[in-house]
Amino acid sequence: MFGADVYVERRSRLKEQVQSGLILFLGNEESPMNYPDNQYSFRQDSSFLYFFGLDFPGLAAVIDIDQGKECVFGNDLTVDDIIWMGPQPALKEKCSAIGVSETAKFDKLQPVLKKVTEQSRPVHILPSYRAQSTLKIAELLGIPPAKVQERVSETLIRAVVAQRSLKSKGEIEQIEAALDVSYEMQTMAMKMSRPGMLEMEIVGAMEGIAISRGCRLAFPTIFSIRGEILHNHYYGNVMKQGDIAINDSGAETNLGYASDISRMIPVSGKFSQRQKEIYTIVLNAQERAIEMVRPGVEFRQIHLLACKSLASGLKDLGLMKGDIEEAVHAGAHTLFFQCGLGHMLGLDVHDMEGLGEDYVGYTDTIRRNPEFGWRSLRLGRALEAGFVITVEPGIYFIPELISRWMAEKKNAQYINYDMVKKYEDFGGLRVEDDVLVTENGHRVLGRKIPKTIDEVEDMSSG
Ligand code: GLY
Ligand code: MN
């Protein structure tokens, strides 16, 4: 946990932003996997963690702005609970560590909310992403679950997003602590991968590193020789001579901060000529995109630059043709790069995505482009010092998409389909780093993880 002053200050800034009414933060509950007592590892809600820091299930917290009060609602463990879970500090004690003096049993929350509603004062809530939370809010507010979404407070969302977007020194240290673990996960995977091994052996070893460093995975690892499947969570392939494996993985510190790094691993220790060529295009695009990161620059412009850089490299290789500006304008590059260049990173890997992607990545004037490819860009707005973002261009040869476009002769003036056909079995690759926007530019966070062809080959034993 951070010091109490950090949480006090965060709540005080939030009160200034929201100005009136009562803010309700609902913490997460334990979540069962396959029967009630067999639960997923507990993950607290990130906004609850940000403002109240308490990493325990079954809590709710209110900030009554009008009355200048803060209270955490929850129940202390009974002796029956302690038999199974061991003793824990009392809620009062936990709350003193976050600068909250008032606590109450959970069943005291509903009458408080009822009174506020009767006074016609607003109850500000955030969107919920778990059915359990939706049901609980419905019960607390005395409304049907289907109406909960309508009660979400845009004022609160905007205030929380504004605050969480700007990372403090302590938060950046946390992200870099997660990146230290990423360094170990990535370099171990490079050293360990060799022909004949199953992907799952590497995945297991990486999770072992995260756990043994007091972390856990920030998201389900993507480790696969089928890199063209963007979110591939299958680890059953045997890695063969000539394959390249994508390793898109991250750790989460015990305070909840994430890292998110993608590297490519030549399974035999050396990239083939063809792999080197595609890899170099992606790496160039990533480096050029990172160079552009500084306050005031719209991330959609950096995405556009990366798209042009990829398209121009693909043209040099003979996979694309024609005028690159026009090709990218027409969306021809999305045959190879179907997703966005990056996203914010923090307490969530896709930071604050649960609050609504457009509140995080777009503004009233910078709107999401609904075109294929562009619509998957999670961040389009101008960057500010203090943002932490990922920069992760890629080239993905997706056979089904290639066949569809080819049949439709889509963007045929910009795509050399005969050549693309020869790459159908290539797979896909991306390179990803986590970047802090600084006052004057940017800083790639964490210890440098091998990235150039030489660096990766040196680290990979094959
Ligand atoms: N690391 C997975 C993603 O960014 O979607
Ligand atoms: Mn990412």
GROMACS .gro file of C-alpha atoms and ligand atoms in nm:
model
  468
    1MET     CA    1   0.000   0.000   0.000
    2PHE     CA    2   0.106   0.361  -0.046
    3GLY     CA    3   0.109   0.592   0.260
    4ALA     CA    4  -0.224   0.719   0.394
    5ASP     CA    5  -0.145   1.069   0.265
    6VAL     CA    6  -0.151   0.940  -0.095
    7TYR     CA    7  -0.506   0.809  -0.063
    8VAL     CA    8  -0.623   1.116   0.133
    9GLU     CA    9  -0.489   1.344  -0.138
   10ARG     CA   10  -0.642   1.139  -0.421
   11ARG     CA   11  -0.985   1.152  -0.254
   12SER     CA   12  -0.954   1.519  -0.185
   13ARG     CA   13  -0.880   1.592  -0.552
   14LEU     CA   14  -1.171   1.372  -0.653
   15LYS     CA   15  -1.407   1.568  -0.426
   16GLU     CA   16  -1.295   1.893  -0.586
   17GLN     CA   17  -1.369   1.752  -0.929
   18VAL     CA   18  -1.708   1.593  -0.858
   19GLN     CA   19  -1.818   1.886  -0.638
   20SER     CA   20  -2.145   1.756  -0.492
   21GLY     CA   21  -2.344   1.449  -0.396
   22LEU     CA   22  -2.220   1.118  -0.264
   23ILE     CA   23  -1.967   0.894  -0.438
   24LEU     CA   24  -2.009   0.520  -0.395
   25PHE     CA   25  -1.713   0.289  -0.469
   26LEU     CA   26  -1.800  -0.076  -0.462
   27GLY     CA   27  -1.510  -0.313  -0.405
   28ASN     CA   28  -1.503  -0.654  -0.566
   29GLU     CA   29  -1.617  -0.982  -0.413
   30GLU     CA   30  -1.455  -1.320  -0.429
   31SER     CA   31  -1.556  -1.481  -0.756
   32PRO     CA   32  -1.623  -1.857  -0.780
   33MET     CA   33  -1.466  -2.066  -1.056
   34ASN     CA   34  -1.673  -2.385  -1.049
   35TYR     CA   35  -1.833  -2.404  -0.707
   36PRO     CA   36  -1.877  -2.136  -0.442
   37ASP     CA   37  -1.572  -2.213  -0.228
   38ASN     CA   38  -1.332  -2.262  -0.519
   39GLN     CA   39  -1.250  -1.908  -0.616
   40TYR     CA   40  -1.042  -1.719  -0.868
   41SER     CA   41  -0.753  -1.534  -0.713
   42PHE     CA   42  -0.910  -1.221  -0.561
   43ARG     CA   43  -0.863  -0.902  -0.764
   44GLN     CA   44  -0.984  -0.577  -0.615
   45ASP     CA   45  -1.151  -0.321  -0.836
   46SER     CA   46  -0.882  -0.084  -0.963
   47SER     CA   47  -1.063   0.243  -0.886
   48PHE     CA   48  -1.138   0.115  -0.536
   49LEU     CA   49  -0.768   0.035  -0.501
   50TYR     CA   50  -0.670   0.377  -0.633
   51PHE     CA   51  -0.879   0.577  -0.387
   52PHE     CA   52  -0.904   0.339  -0.091
   53GLY     CA   53  -0.610   0.099  -0.129
   54LEU     CA   54  -0.780  -0.184   0.061
   55ASP     CA   55  -0.717  -0.515  -0.112
   56PHE     CA   56  -0.992  -0.722   0.052
   57PRO     CA   57  -1.327  -0.850  -0.073
   58GLY     CA   58  -1.667  -0.740   0.053
   59LEU     CA   59  -1.607  -0.367   0.097
   60ALA     CA   60  -1.777  -0.050  -0.020
   61ALA     CA   61  -1.674   0.306   0.045
   62VAL     CA   62  -1.855   0.636   0.025
   63ILE     CA   63  -1.738   0.992  -0.001
   64ASP     CA   64  -2.018   1.227   0.099
   65ILE     CA   65  -1.895   1.547  -0.059
   66ASP     CA   66  -2.177   1.765   0.073
   67GLN     CA   67  -2.125   1.654   0.432
   68GLY     CA   68  -1.747   1.616   0.413
   69LYS     CA   69  -1.755   1.254   0.530
   70GLU     CA   70  -1.584   0.934   0.420
   71CYS     CA   71  -1.678   0.589   0.540
   72VAL     CA   72  -1.578   0.233   0.453
   73PHE     CA   73  -1.848  -0.032   0.489
   74GLY     CA   74  -1.761  -0.396   0.552
   75ASN     CA   75  -1.777  -0.673   0.808
   76ASP     CA   76  -1.497  -0.791   1.029
   77LEU     CA   77  -1.418  -1.162   1.022
   78THR     CA   78  -1.615  -1.389   1.252
   79VAL     CA   79  -1.444  -1.671   1.443
   80ASP     CA   80  -1.589  -1.908   1.181
   81ASP     CA   81  -1.412  -1.707   0.907
   82ILE     CA   82  -1.088  -1.698   1.106
   83ILE     CA   83  -1.084  -2.079   1.132
   84TRP     CA   84  -1.048  -2.095   0.752
   85MET     CA   85  -0.875  -1.769   0.670
   86GLY     CA   86  -0.667  -1.685   0.974
   87PRO     CA   87  -0.690  -1.358   1.166
   88GLN     CA   88  -0.689  -1.022   0.993
   89PRO     CA   89  -0.665  -0.667   1.126
   90ALA     CA   90  -1.004  -0.514   1.205
   91LEU     CA   91  -1.162  -0.291   0.940
   92LYS     CA   92  -1.098   0.014   1.161
   93GLU     CA   93  -0.729  -0.066   1.169
   94LYS     CA   94  -0.711  -0.129   0.794
   95CYS     CA   95  -0.884   0.203   0.734
   96SER     CA   96  -0.646   0.401   0.950
   97ALA     CA   97  -0.375   0.302   0.701
   98ILE     CA   98  -0.564   0.487   0.427
   99GLY     CA   99  -0.667   0.790   0.631
  100VAL     CA  100  -1.032   0.696   0.681
  101SER     CA  101  -1.157   0.710   1.039
  102GLU     CA  102  -1.519   0.612   0.994
  103THR     CA  103  -1.622   0.251   0.931
  104ALA     CA  104  -1.955   0.069   0.950
  105LYS     CA  105  -2.100  -0.276   0.895
  106PHE     CA  106  -2.197  -0.345   0.535
  107ASP     CA  107  -2.570  -0.353   0.610
  108LYS     CA  108  -2.554   0.011   0.722
  109LEU     CA  109  -2.479   0.121   0.365
  110GLN     CA  110  -2.825   0.078   0.217
  111PRO     CA  111  -2.998   0.314   0.466
  112VAL     CA  112  -2.730   0.577   0.398
  113LEU     CA  113  -2.793   0.558   0.024
  114LYS     CA  114  -3.170   0.561   0.074
  115LYS     CA  115  -3.146   0.881   0.276
  116VAL     CA  116  -2.930   1.051   0.013
  117THR     CA  117  -3.179   0.954  -0.258
  118GLU     CA  118  -3.469   1.086  -0.047
  119GLN     CA  119  -3.281   1.414  -0.015
  120SER     CA  120  -3.264   1.421  -0.398
  121ARG     CA  121  -2.885   1.430  -0.379
  122PRO     CA  122  -2.694   1.244  -0.652
  123VAL     CA  123  -2.527   0.907  -0.581
  124HIS     CA  124  -2.230   0.886  -0.817
  125ILE     CA  125  -2.137   0.535  -0.927
  126LEU     CA  126  -1.891   0.392  -1.180
  127PRO     CA  127  -1.988   0.133  -1.442
  128SER     CA  128  -1.965  -0.227  -1.322
  129TYR     CA  129  -1.805  -0.503  -1.525
  130ARG     CA  130  -1.905  -0.794  -1.300
  131ALA     CA  131  -2.264  -0.918  -1.276
  132GLN     CA  132  -2.218  -0.960  -0.901
  133SER     CA  133  -2.147  -0.587  -0.862
  134THR     CA  134  -2.439  -0.489  -1.082
  135LEU     CA  135  -2.672  -0.696  -0.866
  136LYS     CA  136  -2.531  -0.548  -0.548
  137ILE     CA  137  -2.567  -0.190  -0.672
  138ALA     CA  138  -2.922  -0.266  -0.783
  139GLU     CA  139  -3.004  -0.393  -0.436
  140LEU     CA  140  -2.833  -0.103  -0.263
  141LEU     CA  141  -3.012   0.157  -0.474
  142GLY     CA  142  -3.343  -0.031  -0.485
  143ILE     CA  143  -3.355  -0.041  -0.865
  144PRO     CA  144  -3.374  -0.327  -1.118
  145PRO     CA  145  -3.031  -0.456  -1.237
  146ALA     CA  146  -3.115  -0.349  -1.592
  147LYS     CA  147  -3.135   0.012  -1.474
  148VAL     CA  148  -2.792   0.022  -1.307
  149GLN     CA  149  -2.611   0.132  -1.623
  150GLU     CA  150  -2.844   0.432  -1.652
  151ARG     CA  151  -2.737   0.548  -1.305
  152VAL     CA  152  -2.368   0.557  -1.388
  153SER     CA  153  -2.223   0.904  -1.328
  154GLU     CA  154  -2.042   1.055  -1.623
  155THR     CA  155  -1.910   1.326  -1.391
  156LEU     CA  156  -1.747   1.061  -1.174
  157ILE     CA  157  -1.609   0.865  -1.470
  158ARG     CA  158  -1.448   1.176  -1.615
  159ALA     CA  159  -1.302   1.277  -1.279
  160VAL     CA  160  -1.159   0.930  -1.210
  161VAL     CA  161  -1.016   0.897  -1.562
  162ALA     CA  162  -0.855   1.242  -1.543
  163GLN     CA  163  -0.687   1.153  -1.216
  164ARG     CA  164  -0.583   0.795  -1.290
  165SER     CA  165  -0.443   0.892  -1.631
  166LEU     CA  166  -0.162   1.094  -1.472
  167LYS     CA  167   0.078   0.859  -1.301
  168SER     CA  168   0.262   0.973  -0.990
  169LYS     CA  169   0.625   0.895  -0.916
  170GLY     CA  170   0.514   0.613  -0.685
  171GLU     CA  171   0.294   0.463  -0.955
  172ILE     CA  172   0.573   0.478  -1.212
  173GLU     CA  173   0.799   0.300  -0.965
  174GLN     CA  174   0.536   0.030  -0.935
  175ILE     CA  175   0.509  -0.010  -1.313
  176GLU     CA  176   0.887  -0.031  -1.331
  177ALA     CA  177   0.885  -0.293  -1.055
  178ALA     CA  178   0.643  -0.495  -1.271
  179LEU     CA  179   0.879  -0.436  -1.564
  180ASP     CA  180   1.172  -0.579  -1.366
  181VAL     CA  181   0.971  -0.899  -1.347
  182SER     CA  182   0.887  -0.871  -1.719
  183TYR     CA  183   1.259  -0.852  -1.791
  184GLU     CA  184   1.310  -1.182  -1.614
  185MET     CA  185   1.006  -1.342  -1.776
  186GLN     CA  186   1.109  -1.233  -2.124
  187THR     CA  187   1.477  -1.317  -2.102
  188MET     CA  188   1.406  -1.653  -1.938
  189ALA     CA  189   1.162  -1.734  -2.221
  190MET     CA  190   1.427  -1.643  -2.480
  191LYS     CA  191   1.686  -1.863  -2.311
  192MET     CA  192   1.452  -2.154  -2.247
  193SER     CA  193   1.267  -2.182  -2.581
  194ARG     CA  194   1.400  -2.445  -2.817
  195PRO     CA  195   1.265  -2.681  -3.083
  196GLY     CA  196   1.063  -2.970  -2.941
  197MET     CA  197   0.933  -2.782  -2.638
  198LEU     CA  198   0.568  -2.712  -2.576
  199GLU     CA  199   0.460  -2.349  -2.548
  200MET     CA  200   0.301  -2.430  -2.213
  201GLU     CA  201   0.639  -2.513  -2.061
  202ILE     CA  202   0.750  -2.155  -2.116
  203VAL     CA  203   0.415  -2.015  -2.004
  204GLY     CA  204   0.434  -2.210  -1.678
  205ALA     CA  205   0.790  -2.104  -1.611
  206MET     CA  206   0.702  -1.738  -1.671
  207GLU     CA  207   0.407  -1.753  -1.433
  208GLY     CA  208   0.643  -1.914  -1.182
  209ILE     CA  209   0.874  -1.614  -1.207
  210ALA     CA  210   0.587  -1.371  -1.152
  211ILE     CA  211   0.460  -1.559  -0.847
  212SER     CA  212   0.805  -1.611  -0.699
  213ARG     CA  213   0.863  -1.233  -0.719
  214GLY     CA  214   0.545  -1.162  -0.518
  215CYS     CA  215   0.353  -1.070  -0.833
  216ARG     CA  216   0.098  -1.242  -1.049
  217LEU     CA  217   0.022  -1.221  -1.417
  218ALA     CA  218  -0.130  -0.891  -1.524
  219PHE     CA  219  -0.333  -1.071  -1.793
  220PRO     CA  220  -0.343  -1.419  -1.944
  221THR     CA  221  -0.011  -1.464  -2.122
  222ILE     CA  222  -0.008  -1.473  -2.500
  223PHE     CA  223   0.275  -1.709  -2.585
  224SER     CA  224   0.239  -1.879  -2.919
  225ILE     CA  225   0.401  -1.973  -3.244
  226ARG     CA  226   0.070  -1.858  -3.396
  227GLY     CA  227   0.137  -1.490  -3.341
  228GLU     CA  228  -0.123  -1.388  -3.598
  229ILE     CA  229  -0.399  -1.480  -3.351
  230LEU     CA  230  -0.399  -1.152  -3.162
  231HIS     CA  231  -0.520  -1.275  -2.826
  232ASN     CA  232  -0.414  -1.640  -2.845
  233HIS     CA  233  -0.440  -1.820  -2.511
  234TYR     CA  234  -0.369  -2.172  -2.642
  235TYR     CA  235  -0.034  -2.310  -2.533
  236GLY     CA  236  -0.045  -2.663  -2.671
  237ASN     CA  237   0.176  -2.627  -2.981
  238VAL     CA  238   0.514  -2.793  -3.004
  239MET     CA  239   0.769  -2.528  -3.103
  240LYS     CA  240   0.963  -2.631  -3.412
  241GLN     CA  241   1.284  -2.534  -3.585
  242GLY     CA  242   1.213  -2.218  -3.783
  243ASP     CA  243   0.916  -2.103  -3.572
  244ILE     CA  244   0.904  -1.766  -3.400
  245ALA     CA  245   0.703  -1.738  -3.082
  246ILE     CA  246   0.531  -1.425  -2.963
  247ASN     CA  247   0.566  -1.353  -2.594
  248ASP     CA  248   0.310  -1.090  -2.493
  249SER     CA  249   0.306  -1.105  -2.116
  250GLY     CA  250   0.309  -0.892  -1.806
  251ALA     CA  251   0.333  -0.899  -1.431
  252GLU     CA  252   0.117  -0.725  -1.176
  253THR     CA  253   0.276  -0.599  -0.855
  254ASN     CA  254   0.115  -0.658  -0.518
  255LEU     CA  255  -0.023  -0.302  -0.537
  256GLY     CA  256  -0.192  -0.390  -0.865
  257TYR     CA  257   0.029  -0.214  -1.124
  258ALA     CA  258   0.093  -0.387  -1.455
  259SER     CA  259   0.361  -0.432  -1.716
  260ASP     CA  260   0.283  -0.536  -2.074
  261ILE     CA  261   0.570  -0.635  -2.303
  262SER     CA  262   0.579  -0.819  -2.634
  263ARG     CA  263   0.890  -0.976  -2.781
  264MET     CA  264   0.948  -1.232  -3.054
  265ILE     CA  265   1.159  -1.541  -2.992
  266PRO     CA  266   1.324  -1.737  -3.273
  267VAL     CA  267   1.276  -2.092  -3.144
  268SER     CA  268   1.595  -2.219  -3.305
  269GLY     CA  269   1.791  -1.920  -3.177
  270LYS     CA  270   1.818  -1.746  -3.516
  271PHE     CA  271   1.561  -1.558  -3.722
  272SER     CA  272   1.522  -1.671  -4.083
  273GLN     CA  273   1.583  -1.412  -4.354
  274ARG     CA  274   1.207  -1.374  -4.409
  275GLN     CA  275   1.145  -1.331  -4.037
  276LYS     CA  276   1.425  -1.077  -4.012
  277GLU     CA  277   1.268  -0.872  -4.291
  278ILE     CA  278   0.921  -0.858  -4.137
  279TYR     CA  279   1.063  -0.809  -3.788
  280THR     CA  280   1.274  -0.517  -3.903
  281ILE     CA  281   0.969  -0.345  -4.051
  282VAL     CA  282   0.780  -0.379  -3.722
  283LEU     CA  283   1.076  -0.273  -3.513
  284ASN     CA  284   1.132   0.036  -3.729
  285ALA     CA  285   0.766   0.129  -3.698
  286GLN     CA  286   0.782   0.086  -3.321
  287GLU     CA  287   1.098   0.294  -3.284
  288ARG     CA  288   0.963   0.570  -3.505
  289ALA     CA  289   0.635   0.571  -3.312
  290ILE     CA  290   0.813   0.589  -2.975
  291GLU     CA  291   1.020   0.880  -3.107
  292MET     CA  292   0.698   1.074  -3.162
  293VAL     CA  293   0.573   1.030  -2.805
  294ARG     CA  294   0.559   1.364  -2.625
  295PRO     CA  295   0.295   1.587  -2.465
  296GLY     CA  296   0.047   1.742  -2.706
  297VAL     CA  297   0.084   1.484  -2.981
  298GLU     CA  298  -0.234   1.294  -3.060
  299PHE     CA  299  -0.182   0.921  -3.028
  300ARG     CA  300  -0.396   0.868  -3.339
  301GLN     CA  301  -0.128   1.060  -3.531
  302ILE     CA  302   0.138   0.829  -3.390
  303HIS     CA  303  -0.078   0.531  -3.490
  304LEU     CA  304  -0.104   0.680  -3.840
  305LEU     CA  305   0.272   0.723  -3.862
  306ALA     CA  306   0.322   0.362  -3.753
  307CYS     CA  307   0.072   0.244  -4.017
  308LYS     CA  308   0.259   0.436  -4.287
  309SER     CA  309   0.591   0.303  -4.165
  310LEU     CA  310   0.460  -0.055  -4.177
  311ALA     CA  311   0.305  -0.001  -4.520
  312SER     CA  312   0.621   0.149  -4.659
  313GLY     CA  313   0.828  -0.145  -4.533
  314LEU     CA  314   0.575  -0.386  -4.681
  315LYS     CA  315   0.597  -0.201  -5.011
  316ASP     CA  316   0.978  -0.234  -5.008
  317LEU     CA  317   0.930  -0.608  -4.961
  318GLY     CA  318   0.682  -0.621  -5.248
  319LEU     CA  319   0.375  -0.704  -5.040
  320MET     CA  320   0.214  -0.363  -5.087
  321LYS     CA  321   0.231  -0.127  -5.381
  322GLY     CA  322   0.123   0.217  -5.500
  323ASP     CA  323   0.120   0.542  -5.310
  324ILE     CA  324   0.163   0.473  -4.938
  325GLU     CA  325  -0.031   0.780  -4.819
  326GLU     CA  326  -0.324   0.676  -5.038
  327ALA     CA  327  -0.293   0.311  -4.940
  328VAL     CA  328  -0.307   0.391  -4.569
  329HIS     CA  329  -0.589   0.640  -4.626
  330ALA     CA  330  -0.783   0.359  -4.796
  331GLY     CA  331  -0.708   0.126  -4.503
  332ALA     CA  332  -0.507  -0.121  -4.715
  333HIS     CA  333  -0.251  -0.167  -4.435
  334THR     CA  334  -0.523  -0.315  -4.212
  335LEU     CA  335  -0.483  -0.642  -4.398
  336PHE     CA  336  -0.159  -0.670  -4.198
  337PHE     CA  337  -0.218  -0.448  -3.894
  338GLN     CA  338  -0.575  -0.497  -3.783
  339CYS     CA  339  -0.556  -0.342  -3.438
  340GLY     CA  340  -0.447  -0.029  -3.254
  341LEU     CA  341  -0.096   0.088  -3.173
  342GLY     CA  342  -0.140   0.088  -2.797
  343HIS     CA  343  -0.332   0.173  -2.484
  344MET     CA  344  -0.286   0.330  -2.143
  345LEU     CA  345  -0.128   0.116  -1.874
  346GLY     CA  346  -0.156   0.136  -1.497
  347LEU     CA  347  -0.367  -0.049  -1.243
  348ASP     CA  348  -0.528  -0.224  -1.538
  349VAL     CA  349  -0.332  -0.351  -1.835
  350HIS     CA  350  -0.579  -0.172  -2.059
  351ASP     CA  351  -0.599   0.103  -1.804
  352MET     CA  352  -0.950   0.205  -1.697
  353GLU     CA  353  -1.108   0.015  -1.988
  354GLY     CA  354  -1.387  -0.088  -1.749
  355LEU     CA  355  -1.484   0.279  -1.714
  356GLY     CA  356  -1.542   0.305  -2.090
  357GLU     CA  357  -1.269   0.303  -2.353
  358ASP     CA  358  -1.382   0.625  -2.513
  359TYR     CA  359  -1.364   0.822  -2.188
  360VAL     CA  360  -1.002   0.710  -2.156
  361GLY     CA  361  -0.878   0.730  -2.511
  362TYR     CA  362  -1.096   0.991  -2.682
  363THR     CA  363  -1.244   1.334  -2.618
  364ASP     CA  364  -1.546   1.533  -2.733
  365THR     CA  365  -1.347   1.650  -3.034
  366ILE     CA  366  -1.120   1.352  -3.098
  367ARG     CA  367  -1.359   1.069  -3.171
  368ARG     CA  368  -1.297   0.705  -3.246
  369ASN     CA  369  -1.281   0.627  -3.616
  370PRO     CA  370  -1.526   0.341  -3.686
  371GLU     CA  371  -1.328   0.200  -3.982
  372PHE     CA  372  -1.177  -0.150  -3.958
  373GLY     CA  373  -0.838  -0.131  -3.787
  374TRP     CA  374  -0.893   0.222  -3.661
  375ARG     CA  375  -1.190   0.117  -3.452
  376SER     CA  376  -0.960  -0.103  -3.244
  377LEU     CA  377  -0.739   0.192  -3.155
  378ARG     CA  378  -0.803   0.234  -2.784
  379LEU     CA  379  -0.619   0.564  -2.753
  380GLY     CA  380  -0.656   0.852  -2.996
  381ARG     CA  381  -0.634   1.166  -2.782
  382ALA     CA  382  -0.344   1.404  -2.728
  383LEU     CA  383  -0.082   1.275  -2.486
  384GLU     CA  384  -0.004   1.445  -2.156
  385ALA     CA  385   0.303   1.428  -1.936
  386GLY     CA  386   0.236   1.153  -1.682
  387PHE     CA  387   0.053   0.916  -1.916
  388VAL     CA  388   0.196   0.564  -1.940
  389ILE     CA  389   0.114   0.397  -2.269
  390THR     CA  390   0.210   0.091  -2.469
  391VAL     CA  391   0.350   0.116  -2.822
  392GLU     CA  392   0.290  -0.214  -2.999
  393PRO     CA  393   0.276  -0.226  -3.377
  394GLY     CA  394   0.262  -0.561  -3.549
  395ILE     CA  395   0.226  -0.743  -3.879
  396TYR     CA  396  -0.017  -1.032  -3.882
  397PHE     CA  397  -0.083  -1.266  -4.175
  398ILE     CA  398  -0.432  -1.398  -4.104
  399PRO     CA  399  -0.515  -1.657  -4.373
  400GLU     CA  400  -0.893  -1.615  -4.341
  401LEU     CA  401  -0.870  -1.237  -4.378
  402ILE     CA  402  -0.630  -1.264  -4.672
  403SER     CA  403  -0.867  -1.506  -4.849
  404ARG     CA  404  -1.165  -1.280  -4.788
  405TRP     CA  405  -0.992  -0.964  -4.914
  406MET     CA  406  -0.848  -1.150  -5.209
  407ALA     CA  407  -1.188  -1.285  -5.310
  408GLU     CA  408  -1.327  -0.931  -5.288
  409LYS     CA  409  -1.019  -0.789  -5.464
  410LYS     CA  410  -1.019  -0.542  -5.178
  411ASN     CA  411  -0.759  -0.265  -5.207
  412ALA     CA  412  -0.608  -0.463  -5.495
  413GLN     CA  413  -0.437  -0.147  -5.625
  414TYR     CA  414  -0.230  -0.136  -5.303
  415ILE     CA  415  -0.177  -0.503  -5.226
  416ASN     CA  416   0.031  -0.751  -5.417
  417TYR     CA  417  -0.187  -1.053  -5.346
  418ASP     CA  418   0.036  -1.301  -5.532
  419MET     CA  419   0.315  -1.212  -5.295
  420VAL     CA  420   0.092  -1.202  -4.986
  421LYS     CA  421  -0.022  -1.558  -5.062
  422LYS     CA  422   0.338  -1.670  -5.016
  423TYR     CA  423   0.332  -1.529  -4.661
  424GLU     CA  424   0.005  -1.694  -4.560
  425ASP     CA  425   0.185  -1.936  -4.330
  426PHE     CA  426   0.413  -1.671  -4.182
  427GLY     CA  427   0.214  -1.612  -3.864
  428GLY     CA  428   0.243  -1.273  -3.702
  429LEU     CA  429   0.465  -1.061  -3.488
  430ARG     CA  430   0.459  -0.754  -3.270
  431VAL     CA  431   0.697  -0.562  -3.051
  432GLU     CA  432   0.570  -0.378  -2.745
  433ASP     CA  433   0.718  -0.148  -2.484
  434ASP     CA  434   0.573   0.061  -2.202
  435VAL     CA  435   0.642   0.431  -2.239
  436LEU     CA  436   0.606   0.724  -1.998
  437VAL     CA  437   0.516   1.059  -2.149
  438THR     CA  438   0.751   1.311  -1.985
  439GLU     CA  439   0.745   1.693  -1.985
  440ASN     CA  440   0.984   1.703  -2.281
  441GLY     CA  441   0.925   1.377  -2.460
  442HIS     CA  442   0.919   1.024  -2.331
  443ARG     CA  443   1.103   0.755  -2.141
  444VAL     CA  444   1.079   0.386  -2.227
  445LEU     CA  445   1.018   0.234  -1.887
  446GLY     CA  446   1.206  -0.053  -1.728
  447ARG     CA  447   1.534  -0.224  -1.792
  448LYS     CA  448   1.601  -0.266  -2.163
  449ILE     CA  449   1.476  -0.606  -2.274
  450PRO     CA  450   1.658  -0.748  -2.580
  451LYS     CA  451   1.482  -0.617  -2.887
  452THR     CA  452   1.708  -0.580  -3.190
  453ILE     CA  453   1.768  -0.892  -3.396
  454ASP     CA  454   2.121  -0.926  -3.259
  455GLU     CA  455   2.014  -0.870  -2.899
  456VAL     CA  456   1.732  -1.126  -2.924
  457GLU     CA  457   1.952  -1.383  -3.099
  458ASP     CA  458   2.225  -1.333  -2.837
  459MET     CA  459   1.979  -1.400  -2.558
  460SER     CA  460   1.805  -1.692  -2.733
  461SER     CA  461   1.982  -2.022  -2.700
  462GLY     CA  462   1.759  -2.218  -2.938
  463GLY     N1  463  -0.117  -0.744  -2.384
  463GLY     C1  464  -0.239  -0.767  -2.446
  463GLY     C2  465  -0.301  -0.644  -2.501
  463GLY     O1  466  -0.248  -0.537  -2.491
  463GLY     O2  467  -0.411  -0.651  -2.554
  464MN      MN  468  -0.059  -0.424  -2.480
   0.00000   0.00000   0.00000
